[in-house]
């Protein structure tokens, strides 16, 4: 897989702030991979997302050091609007990104900006509304639908532009569990069917883990940990120390591991945890099973 | 039911057969009619015609009740301004003198004429707003080739007006949740306290504009530079066909306006001299 984003020794300090929002970040993203970025509030996750889309330094004043390259080209060297055709961003607050009066207008706005033909717009509109289940909402104003629907509209509006890279900045932070699952369902389909490169900034790890190929931990502007998802969560003690709370199954097996009852890879999902638990229970001597 | 700018219109309404441009054309042209009509009976007729159009369009007529207090208060203000606050005019015909205030026939007549000029204009606007959505206005503007930037800025203005109102509600509820209750207080107190709403509203507006700019940039929109030179297709316009019926309506509206101008300037029609309603009023007042 080729490297699609390369960030090297990247530091960004907003104007009139003492500390840099991001400090000496080194990160590469492979084409077609899904990366989950986690970290406490104020750790620089949104700044990193904006840096990869060119909103930083384009729309913000500050001091930049290092390199942020997308498709081998520094973000500032892209012409206005050019980078946004390659990188799509879905923001945390869906309502803040609505620019049109109906869901349909909202979905086609980006495609019109790209200068697509009417036939192509029609085709993509059908595809994206089917993917995100929005067909019945096309005539509605986007600010009058439910929170989950709003976020699906925001996601669909970006997807319709078919960017090579999709960045989602806490896309489910305002949603209920069911709506979260639907958003991640869409992302799973994208990963399987379109092989998109997806970067997800998210606190809901239960949904993120099954999707992510790699994980990265940002903490106070620094990239403290970056690895494939399984080994990333093997470092549970470190994650807990940095305020990241892995899903219940990971913590449960981590406690078993600390108690000397388990020694394998920490299971990341309920399904793998179940099979690991069966192995543990069937491996126990009969007397011990009874006493427990 | 479909939500419009000022209410709801059922899905089955015949108004949907009309192209948004025709509605906008109707608003712009018919609003001018009363300017060339002095005789109130013609303006009342226009008002009734608009109410009939609203009924045909299946607008919920109960919404008109909202405008009754507005119409009454507006009428009272106009009448007071023209009569009580109308000043002294020895050249006018004095009807009565109340507590040192001269009430002239000409001022009463002018107040009635002005009032019945404004009412149909308001009704035309109400008809347009109750049968149109924001999208209709944008489509109407784009269909006459108004530049995208202009229509877009207009759409953003419509949207931000709604957002400011929403934000105002949030700020107000937050203030009330912390015990602020202006009920029963003096107007001066209320005005003073309302100033404090402005600070969070201003901060929210700044944040909103930043988010909005980011959203536009992220969607590849640019007012300047290479990206702005791309020829934008207008997908939404493909949903709207300007049919023969629309052409007929547009021509009829245009012709009516021309006839009105010819009658007014050529034959001195619609003047107050020939108005039976003014004559009736004159008899009543005398």
Coordinates of C-alpha atoms in Angstrom, one line a residue:
Chain A
X1 CA 0.0 0.0 0.0
X2 CA 1.3 3.4 -0.9
X3 CA 1.6 6.2 1.6
X4 CA -1.2 8.7 1.0
X5 CA -0.5 11.1 3.9
X6 CA 2.9 11.8 5.4
X7 CA 3.3 14.0 8.4
X8 CA 6.9 14.7 9.5
X9 CA 8.0 16.6 12.5
X10 CA 4.9 18.7 12.3
X11 CA 4.3 21.4 14.9
X12 CA 1.4 23.9 14.8
X13 CA 0.9 26.7 17.2
X14 CA -2.2 28.9 17.0
X15 CA -1.6 32.6 17.1
X16 CA -1.8 34.1 20.6
X17 CA -1.3 30.7 22.4
X18 CA 1.6 29.7 24.5
X19 CA 1.8 26.0 23.8
X20 CA 1.7 24.4 20.3
X21 CA -1.6 22.5 19.6
X22 CA 0.5 19.8 17.9
X23 CA 4.1 19.1 18.7
X24 CA 6.5 17.2 16.5
X25 CA 4.0 14.8 15.0
X26 CA 5.1 12.0 12.8
X27 CA 2.4 9.9 11.1
X28 CA 1.9 8.1 7.9
X29 CA -1.4 6.9 6.5
X30 CA -1.5 4.1 3.9
X31 CA -3.9 4.2 1.0
X32 CA -7.1 2.2 1.8
X33 CA -6.4 1.9 5.5
X34 CA -8.7 3.0 8.4
X35 CA -7.0 4.9 11.2
X36 CA -8.6 5.7 14.5
X37 CA -7.3 8.7 16.4
X38 CA -8.1 8.9 20.0
X39 CA -7.2 11.2 22.9
X40 CA -8.7 13.4 25.6
X41 CA -10.3 16.7 24.8
X42 CA -7.8 19.4 23.9
X43 CA -5.2 16.9 22.8
X44 CA -5.0 18.3 19.2
X45 CA -7.2 15.8 17.3
X46 CA -9.3 18.4 15.5
X47 CA -6.2 20.4 14.7
X48 CA -4.6 17.3 13.2
X49 CA -7.8 16.7 11.1
X50 CA -7.8 20.3 9.9
X51 CA -4.1 20.1 9.0
X52 CA -4.7 17.1 6.8
X53 CA -7.5 18.9 4.9
X54 CA -5.6 22.2 4.5
X55 CA -8.0 24.1 6.7
X56 CA -4.8 24.6 8.7
X57 CA -2.9 26.7 7.7
X58 CA -5.4 28.0 5.1
X59 CA -8.2 29.3 7.4
X60 CA -6.2 29.8 10.6
X61 CA -3.4 32.0 11.7
X62 CA -0.5 30.3 13.4
X63 CA 3.1 29.1 13.1
X64 CA 3.8 25.9 11.3
X65 CA 6.9 23.7 11.4
X66 CA 7.5 20.4 9.6
X67 CA 5.6 18.9 6.8
X68 CA 2.1 17.7 6.1
X69 CA 2.0 16.0 2.7
X70 CA -1.0 14.6 1.0
X71 CA -0.4 12.5 -2.1
X72 CA 3.2 13.6 -1.9
X73 CA 2.5 17.3 -2.0
X74 CA 2.6 19.8 0.8
X75 CA -1.0 21.0 1.8
X76 CA -0.2 24.7 1.2
X77 CA 1.0 24.1 -2.3
X78 CA -2.5 22.9 -3.5
X79 CA -4.5 25.5 -5.3
X80 CA -7.6 26.8 -3.5
X81 CA -10.3 24.1 -3.5
X82 CA -8.0 21.5 -5.0
X83 CA -7.1 19.6 -1.8
X84 CA -10.7 19.5 -0.7
X85 CA -11.5 17.4 -3.7
X86 CA -9.1 14.8 -2.4
X87 CA -9.8 15.0 1.3
X88 CA -13.3 15.2 2.7
X89 CA -14.0 16.3 6.3
X90 CA -17.1 15.5 8.4
X91 CA -17.2 17.8 11.4
X92 CA -18.4 17.0 14.9
X93 CA -21.4 19.3 14.7
X94 CA -23.4 18.4 11.6
X95 CA -25.6 21.5 11.8
X96 CA -22.6 23.8 11.6
X97 CA -21.6 22.4 8.2
X98 CA -25.0 22.7 6.5
X99 CA -24.9 25.1 3.7
X100 CA -28.2 24.5 2.0
X101 CA -32.0 24.6 2.5
X102 CA -32.9 21.0 1.7
X103 CA -31.1 17.7 2.2
X104 CA -30.9 17.3 -1.5
X105 CA -29.4 20.7 -2.0
X106 CA -26.9 19.9 0.7
X107 CA -25.9 16.7 -0.9
X108 CA -25.3 18.1 -4.4
X109 CA -23.6 21.3 -3.2
X110 CA -20.2 19.8 -3.1
X111 CA -20.6 18.0 -6.4
X112 CA -21.7 21.2 -8.1
X113 CA -18.6 22.9 -6.8
X114 CA -16.5 20.1 -8.4
X115 CA -18.2 20.9 -11.7
X116 CA -19.7 17.4 -12.2
X117 CA -22.2 16.8 -15.0
X118 CA -25.9 16.6 -14.1
X119 CA -25.9 12.9 -15.0
X120 CA -23.0 12.2 -12.7
X121 CA -24.5 14.2 -9.9
X122 CA -27.7 12.2 -10.3
X123 CA -25.9 8.9 -10.2
X124 CA -23.8 9.8 -7.1
X125 CA -26.8 11.2 -5.4
X126 CA -28.7 7.9 -5.8
X127 CA -25.7 6.0 -4.6
X128 CA -25.0 8.1 -1.5
X129 CA -28.7 8.3 -0.5
X130 CA -29.0 4.6 -0.7
X131 CA -25.8 4.1 1.3
X132 CA -26.8 6.4 4.0
X133 CA -30.6 5.7 3.9
X134 CA -31.6 9.3 3.2
X135 CA -33.9 8.9 0.2
X136 CA -37.0 9.8 2.1
X137 CA -35.5 12.9 3.6
X138 CA -34.3 14.7 0.4
X139 CA -37.0 17.3 0.4
X140 CA -36.6 18.2 4.1
X141 CA -34.6 21.1 5.5
X142 CA -31.4 19.6 7.0
X143 CA -31.8 21.5 10.3
X144 CA -35.2 20.0 10.9
X145 CA -34.3 16.3 11.0
X146 CA -33.0 14.2 13.9
X147 CA -29.4 14.3 15.2
X148 CA -28.6 10.9 13.6
X149 CA -30.1 11.9 10.3
X150 CA -28.2 15.2 10.4
X151 CA -24.9 13.4 10.8
X152 CA -25.8 11.0 8.0
X153 CA -26.5 14.0 5.8
X154 CA -23.2 15.6 6.7
X155 CA -21.4 12.3 6.0
X156 CA -23.3 11.8 2.7
X157 CA -22.6 15.3 1.5
X158 CA -18.9 14.6 1.8
X159 CA -19.1 11.1 0.4
X160 CA -20.9 12.3 -2.6
X161 CA -17.8 14.2 -3.6
X162 CA -16.0 10.8 -3.5
X163 CA -12.8 12.1 -1.8
X164 CA -9.9 9.7 -1.8
X165 CA -9.4 10.4 1.9
X166 CA -12.3 10.8 4.4
X167 CA -11.7 12.4 7.7
X168 CA -14.4 12.2 10.4
X169 CA -14.0 14.4 13.4
X170 CA -16.0 12.9 16.2
X171 CA -18.9 12.1 13.9
X172 CA -21.0 10.4 16.6
X173 CA -20.3 12.7 19.5
X174 CA -23.9 14.0 19.5
X175 CA -25.6 10.7 18.7
X176 CA -27.4 7.9 20.5
X177 CA -26.0 4.4 20.4
X178 CA -28.2 3.3 17.6
X179 CA -27.4 6.3 15.4
X180 CA -23.7 5.7 16.2
X181 CA -24.0 2.1 15.0
X182 CA -25.6 3.3 11.7
X183 CA -22.8 5.8 11.0
X184 CA -20.2 3.1 11.6
X185 CA -22.2 0.7 9.5
X186 CA -21.9 3.2 6.6
X187 CA -18.1 3.4 7.3
X188 CA -17.8 -0.4 7.3
X189 CA -19.5 -0.6 3.9
X190 CA -17.2 2.1 2.6
X191 CA -14.2 0.2 3.8
X192 CA -15.4 -3.0 2.2
X193 CA -16.9 -1.8 -1.0
X194 CA -14.9 1.4 -1.9
X195 CA -11.6 0.8 -0.1
X196 CA -11.6 4.4 1.0
X197 CA -8.8 5.8 3.2
X198 CA -10.7 6.7 6.4
X199 CA -9.4 8.7 9.4
X200 CA -11.8 8.6 12.3
X201 CA -11.4 10.8 15.4
X202 CA -13.7 9.2 17.9
X203 CA -14.3 8.5 21.6
X204 CA -16.7 5.6 21.0
X205 CA -14.1 2.8 20.9
X206 CA -16.6 0.0 20.8
X207 CA -17.6 1.1 17.3
X208 CA -14.2 2.2 16.2
X209 CA -12.1 -0.8 17.1
X210 CA -13.7 -3.3 14.7
X211 CA -13.3 -0.8 11.8
X212 CA -9.8 0.5 12.5
X213 CA -6.6 -1.0 11.0
X214 CA -4.4 1.2 13.1
X215 CA -4.9 3.4 16.1
X216 CA -3.1 6.6 17.2
X217 CA -3.1 8.3 20.6
X218 CA -2.8 12.0 20.8
X219 CA -2.1 13.5 24.2
X220 CA -1.4 17.2 24.9
X221 CA -0.4 17.8 21.3
X222 CA 1.9 14.8 21.0
X223 CA 1.5 11.5 19.3
X224 CA 2.3 9.2 22.1
X225 CA 1.4 5.9 20.5
X226 CA 0.6 4.6 17.0
X227 CA 0.3 1.0 16.0
X228 CA -2.0 -1.6 14.6
X229 CA -5.2 -1.9 16.5
X230 CA -4.4 -5.2 18.3
X231 CA -1.0 -4.3 19.6
X232 CA -2.2 -0.8 20.4
X233 CA -4.7 -2.0 22.9
X234 CA -2.2 -4.5 24.4
X235 CA -0.7 -1.4 26.0
X236 CA -3.8 -1.0 28.2
X237 CA -1.9 0.2 31.2
X238 CA -0.4 3.0 29.3
X239 CA -3.7 4.0 27.7
X240 CA -5.4 4.0 31.1
X241 CA -2.6 6.2 32.5
X242 CA -3.3 8.7 29.7
X243 CA -7.0 8.9 30.3
X244 CA -8.1 6.5 27.5
X245 CA -10.6 4.0 28.7
X246 CA -10.7 0.9 26.5
X247 CA -13.9 -1.0 26.0
X248 CA -15.2 -3.2 28.9
X249 CA -14.0 -6.5 27.3
X250 CA -10.4 -5.2 27.0
X251 CA -10.4 -4.0 30.6
X252 CA -11.9 -7.3 31.8
X253 CA -9.2 -9.3 30.1
X254 CA -6.6 -6.8 31.2
X255 CA -7.6 -7.5 34.8
X256 CA -7.5 -11.2 34.2
X257 CA -4.1 -10.8 32.7
X258 CA -2.9 -8.8 35.8
X259 CA -4.3 -11.6 38.0
X260 CA -2.3 -14.2 36.0
X261 CA -5.5 -15.8 34.6
X262 CA -4.9 -14.8 31.0
X263 CA -1.8 -14.5 28.8
X264 CA -2.9 -14.1 25.2
X265 CA -3.7 -11.0 23.1
X266 CA -6.4 -8.9 24.7
X267 CA -9.6 -9.4 22.8
X268 CA -11.0 -6.2 21.4
X269 CA -14.6 -7.2 20.6
X270 CA -17.3 -9.1 22.5
X271 CA -17.1 -11.9 19.9
X272 CA -13.4 -12.6 20.3
X273 CA -13.8 -12.1 24.1
X274 CA -16.5 -14.8 24.1
X275 CA -14.3 -17.4 22.4
X276 CA -11.3 -16.5 24.6
X277 CA -13.5 -16.9 27.7
X278 CA -14.7 -20.2 26.5
X279 CA -11.1 -21.3 26.1
X280 CA -10.2 -20.1 29.6
X281 CA -13.2 -21.8 31.2
X282 CA -12.8 -25.1 29.3
X283 CA -9.1 -25.1 30.2
X284 CA -9.7 -24.8 34.0
X285 CA -9.4 -27.9 36.2
X286 CA -12.8 -29.3 37.2
X287 CA -12.3 -28.6 41.0
X288 CA -11.4 -25.0 40.3
X289 CA -14.4 -24.5 38.1
X290 CA -16.6 -25.9 40.9
X291 CA -15.1 -23.8 43.6
X292 CA -15.6 -20.7 41.5
Chain B
X1 CA -48.0 19.0 4.5
X2 CA -44.9 20.9 3.3
X3 CA -43.4 23.6 5.5
X4 CA -43.1 26.9 3.8
X5 CA -41.5 30.1 5.0
X6 CA -44.7 31.2 6.8
X7 CA -46.7 28.1 7.4
X8 CA -47.7 24.8 5.8
X9 CA -49.2 23.9 2.4
X10 CA -50.6 20.4 1.7
X11 CA -48.8 18.2 -0.8
X12 CA -51.8 18.2 -3.1
X13 CA -51.8 22.0 -3.4
X14 CA -52.0 23.2 -7.1
X15 CA -49.4 25.8 -6.2
X16 CA -46.7 23.1 -6.8
X17 CA -47.6 23.2 -10.5
X18 CA -46.4 26.8 -10.7
X19 CA -42.7 27.5 -11.3
X20 CA -41.1 29.4 -8.4
X21 CA -40.2 32.2 -10.9
X22 CA -43.9 32.8 -11.5
X23 CA -44.4 33.2 -7.8
X24 CA -41.5 35.6 -7.4
X25 CA -42.7 37.5 -10.5
X26 CA -46.2 37.7 -9.0
X27 CA -44.8 39.1 -5.7
X28 CA -42.6 41.7 -7.4
X29 CA -45.2 42.9 -9.9
X30 CA -48.5 42.6 -8.0
X31 CA -46.9 44.4 -5.0
X32 CA -46.6 47.4 -7.3
X33 CA -50.3 47.4 -8.3
X34 CA -51.5 49.4 -5.3
X35 CA -49.0 52.1 -6.0
X36 CA -51.0 53.1 -9.1
X37 CA -54.4 52.6 -7.5
X38 CA -55.8 55.2 -5.2
X39 CA -59.5 54.1 -5.1
X40 CA -59.6 51.8 -2.0
X41 CA -62.3 49.5 -3.5
X42 CA -59.9 48.3 -6.2
X43 CA -57.2 47.6 -3.6
X44 CA -59.8 45.7 -1.5
X45 CA -60.7 43.8 -4.6
X46 CA -57.0 42.9 -5.1
X47 CA -56.8 41.8 -1.5
X48 CA -59.8 39.5 -1.9
X49 CA -58.3 38.1 -5.1
X50 CA -55.1 37.3 -3.2
X51 CA -57.2 35.6 -0.5
X52 CA -58.9 33.6 -3.2
X53 CA -55.6 32.5 -4.6
X54 CA -54.5 31.5 -1.1
X55 CA -57.7 29.4 -0.8
X56 CA -57.1 27.8 -4.2
X57 CA -53.6 27.0 -3.1
X58 CA -55.0 25.3 0.0
X59 CA -53.2 27.6 2.4
X60 CA -54.5 27.1 5.9
X61 CA -56.7 30.1 6.1
X62 CA -56.6 30.1 9.9
X63 CA -53.1 31.6 9.6
X64 CA -54.7 34.8 8.4
X65 CA -56.1 35.4 11.9
X66 CA -52.5 36.2 13.0
X67 CA -52.6 39.2 10.8
X68 CA -55.8 40.7 12.1
X69 CA -54.2 42.4 15.1
X70 CA -51.4 43.6 12.9
X71 CA -53.9 45.0 10.4
X72 CA -55.9 46.7 13.2
X73 CA -52.8 48.2 14.9
X74 CA -51.3 49.3 11.6
X75 CA -54.6 51.0 10.6
X76 CA -54.8 52.7 14.0
X77 CA -51.3 54.0 13.7
X78 CA -51.8 55.3 10.2
X79 CA -55.1 57.0 11.1
X80 CA -53.6 58.6 14.2
X81 CA -50.5 59.8 12.3
X82 CA -52.6 61.3 9.6
X83 CA -55.3 62.9 11.8
X84 CA -54.2 63.6 15.4
X85 CA -50.5 64.1 14.4
X86 CA -51.3 65.5 10.9
X87 CA -50.6 69.1 11.9
X88 CA -52.6 72.3 11.1
X89 CA -53.8 72.8 7.5
X90 CA -56.1 75.8 7.1
X91 CA -56.5 74.9 3.4
X92 CA -58.2 71.5 4.4
X93 CA -61.8 71.0 5.3
X94 CA -62.2 70.8 9.1
X95 CA -64.5 68.1 10.2
X96 CA -64.3 68.3 13.9
X97 CA -62.0 69.8 16.6
X98 CA -61.2 67.6 19.6
X99 CA -59.3 68.9 22.6
X100 CA -57.6 71.4 20.4
X101 CA -56.8 68.9 17.6
X102 CA -58.1 69.7 14.2
X103 CA -59.4 66.7 12.3
X104 CA -59.6 67.3 8.5
X105 CA -61.5 65.4 5.9
X106 CA -58.5 65.2 3.6
X107 CA -56.3 63.6 6.3
X108 CA -58.9 60.9 7.0
X109 CA -59.3 60.2 3.3
X110 CA -55.5 60.0 2.8
X111 CA -55.2 57.6 5.8
X112 CA -57.8 55.3 4.3
X113 CA -56.2 55.4 0.9
X114 CA -52.7 54.6 2.3
X115 CA -54.0 51.9 4.6
X116 CA -55.8 50.1 1.7
X117 CA -52.6 50.5 -0.4
X118 CA -50.4 48.8 2.2
X119 CA -52.8 45.9 3.0
X120 CA -52.7 44.3 -0.5
X121 CA -49.0 44.6 -0.5
X122 CA -48.8 42.8 2.8
X123 CA -51.2 40.1 1.5
X124 CA -49.2 39.6 -1.6
X125 CA -46.1 39.0 0.6
X126 CA -48.0 36.7 2.9
X127 CA -49.3 34.8 -0.1
X128 CA -45.8 34.4 -1.4
X129 CA -44.3 33.4 1.9
X130 CA -47.0 30.9 2.8
X131 CA -46.7 29.2 -0.6
X132 CA -42.9 29.2 -1.0
X133 CA -40.0 27.6 0.6
X134 CA -36.5 29.0 0.8
X135 CA -35.5 26.8 -2.1
X136 CA -38.3 28.3 -4.3
X137 CA -36.7 31.8 -3.9
X138 CA -33.3 30.5 -4.7
X139 CA -34.6 28.5 -7.7
X140 CA -36.6 31.6 -8.9
X141 CA -33.4 33.7 -8.7
X142 CA -31.2 31.2 -10.4
X143 CA -33.7 30.6 -13.2
X144 CA -33.4 34.2 -14.2
X145 CA -29.6 33.8 -14.2
X146 CA -28.8 35.8 -11.1
X147 CA -25.2 34.8 -10.3
X148 CA -24.8 31.9 -8.0
X149 CA -22.8 33.9 -5.4
X150 CA -25.7 36.4 -5.1
X151 CA -28.3 33.7 -4.6
X152 CA -26.0 31.8 -2.2
X153 CA -25.4 34.8 -0.1
X154 CA -29.2 35.4 0.0
X155 CA -29.7 31.8 1.0
X156 CA -27.0 32.1 3.8
X157 CA -28.7 35.2 5.0
X158 CA -32.1 33.4 5.3
X159 CA -30.4 30.5 7.0
X160 CA -28.4 32.6 9.4
X161 CA -31.5 34.6 10.4
X162 CA -33.0 31.3 11.6
X163 CA -29.8 30.3 13.3
X164 CA -29.6 33.6 15.2
X165 CA -33.2 33.1 16.4
X166 CA -32.3 29.6 17.5
X167 CA -29.2 30.8 19.3
X168 CA -31.3 33.6 21.0
X169 CA -33.7 31.0 22.3
X170 CA -30.8 28.9 23.7
X171 CA -29.2 31.9 25.4
X172 CA -32.6 33.0 26.8
X173 CA -33.3 29.5 28.2
X174 CA -29.8 29.4 29.7
X175 CA -30.5 32.8 31.4
X176 CA -33.9 31.6 32.7
X177 CA -32.4 28.4 34.0
X178 CA -30.1 30.5 36.1
X179 CA -33.0 32.4 37.6
X180 CA -33.3 35.4 35.3
X181 CA -37.0 36.3 35.1
X182 CA -37.9 39.7 33.5
X183 CA -41.6 39.1 33.8
X184 CA -43.4 42.0 35.6
X185 CA -40.3 44.2 35.4
X186 CA -40.2 47.6 33.7
X187 CA -39.4 48.1 30.0
X188 CA -36.2 50.0 30.9
X189 CA -35.1 47.0 33.1
X190 CA -35.9 44.6 30.3
X191 CA -34.0 46.6 27.7
X192 CA -31.0 46.8 30.1
X193 CA -31.1 43.1 30.8
X194 CA -31.6 42.2 27.1
X195 CA -28.2 43.8 26.4
X196 CA -26.6 40.8 28.2
X197 CA -28.1 38.5 25.6
X198 CA -26.0 40.3 23.0
X199 CA -22.6 39.2 24.2
X200 CA -23.2 35.4 24.0
X201 CA -25.1 35.9 20.8
X202 CA -22.2 37.8 19.3
X203 CA -19.8 35.1 20.4
X204 CA -22.0 32.4 19.0
X205 CA -22.3 34.2 15.7
X206 CA -18.5 34.5 15.4
X207 CA -18.2 30.8 16.0
X208 CA -20.9 30.0 13.6
X209 CA -19.3 32.0 10.8
X210 CA -16.0 30.2 11.4
X211 CA -17.7 26.8 11.2
X212 CA -19.6 27.9 8.1
X213 CA -16.4 29.1 6.4
X214 CA -14.7 25.8 7.2
X215 CA -17.7 23.9 5.8
X216 CA -17.6 25.9 2.6
X217 CA -13.9 25.4 2.1
X218 CA -14.2 21.7 3.0
X219 CA -16.9 21.3 0.2
X220 CA -14.5 22.8 -2.3
X221 CA -16.3 26.1 -2.6
X222 CA -14.2 29.2 -3.2
X223 CA -15.2 32.8 -4.0
X224 CA -11.9 33.4 -5.7
X225 CA -9.1 31.5 -7.3
X226 CA -8.9 28.4 -9.5
X227 CA -11.8 26.6 -7.9
X228 CA -14.2 29.6 -8.4
X229 CA -13.7 29.5 -12.1
X230 CA -15.2 26.0 -12.5
X231 CA -18.5 26.1 -14.3
X232 CA -21.1 25.0 -11.8
X233 CA -23.9 22.8 -13.0
X234 CA -27.3 23.6 -11.4
X235 CA -28.7 20.3 -10.4
X236 CA -31.7 21.6 -8.5
X237 CA -32.9 23.6 -11.5
X238 CA -33.4 20.3 -13.3
X239 CA -36.3 19.6 -11.0
X240 CA -38.2 22.6 -12.2
X241 CA -39.6 22.9 -15.7
X242 CA -40.9 26.3 -17.0
X243 CA -44.1 25.0 -18.6
X244 CA -46.5 26.6 -21.0
X245 CA -48.9 27.3 -18.1
X246 CA -46.1 29.2 -16.3
X247 CA -45.5 31.3 -19.4
X248 CA -49.3 32.0 -19.6
X249 CA -49.3 33.2 -15.9
X250 CA -46.2 35.3 -16.4
X251 CA -47.6 37.0 -19.5
X252 CA -51.0 37.5 -17.8
X253 CA -49.4 39.2 -14.8
X254 CA -47.2 41.3 -17.0
X255 CA -50.2 42.3 -19.2
X256 CA -52.3 43.1 -16.2
X257 CA -49.6 45.5 -15.0
X258 CA -49.4 47.1 -18.4
X259 CA -53.2 47.5 -18.6
X260 CA -53.1 49.0 -15.1
X261 CA -50.5 51.6 -16.1
X262 CA -52.4 52.4 -19.3
X263 CA -55.7 52.8 -17.5
X264 CA -54.0 54.9 -14.7
X265 CA -52.0 57.2 -16.9
X266 CA -54.0 57.2 -20.1
X267 CA -57.6 57.3 -18.8
X268 CA -57.1 58.5 -15.2
X269 CA -58.7 55.3 -13.9
X270 CA -58.4 54.1 -10.3
X271 CA -58.3 57.6 -9.0
X272 CA -60.0 58.8 -5.8
X273 CA -62.2 61.2 -7.7
X274 CA -64.2 58.3 -9.2
X275 CA -64.1 56.2 -6.0
X276 CA -67.5 55.4 -4.7
X277 CA -66.0 54.2 -1.4
X278 CA -64.3 57.5 -0.9
X279 CA -67.6 59.2 -1.7
X280 CA -69.4 56.9 0.8
X281 CA -66.8 57.8 3.4
X282 CA -67.3 61.4 2.7
X283 CA -71.0 61.1 3.3
X284 CA -70.5 59.2 6.5
X285 CA -67.9 61.7 7.9
X286 CA -70.0 64.7 6.9

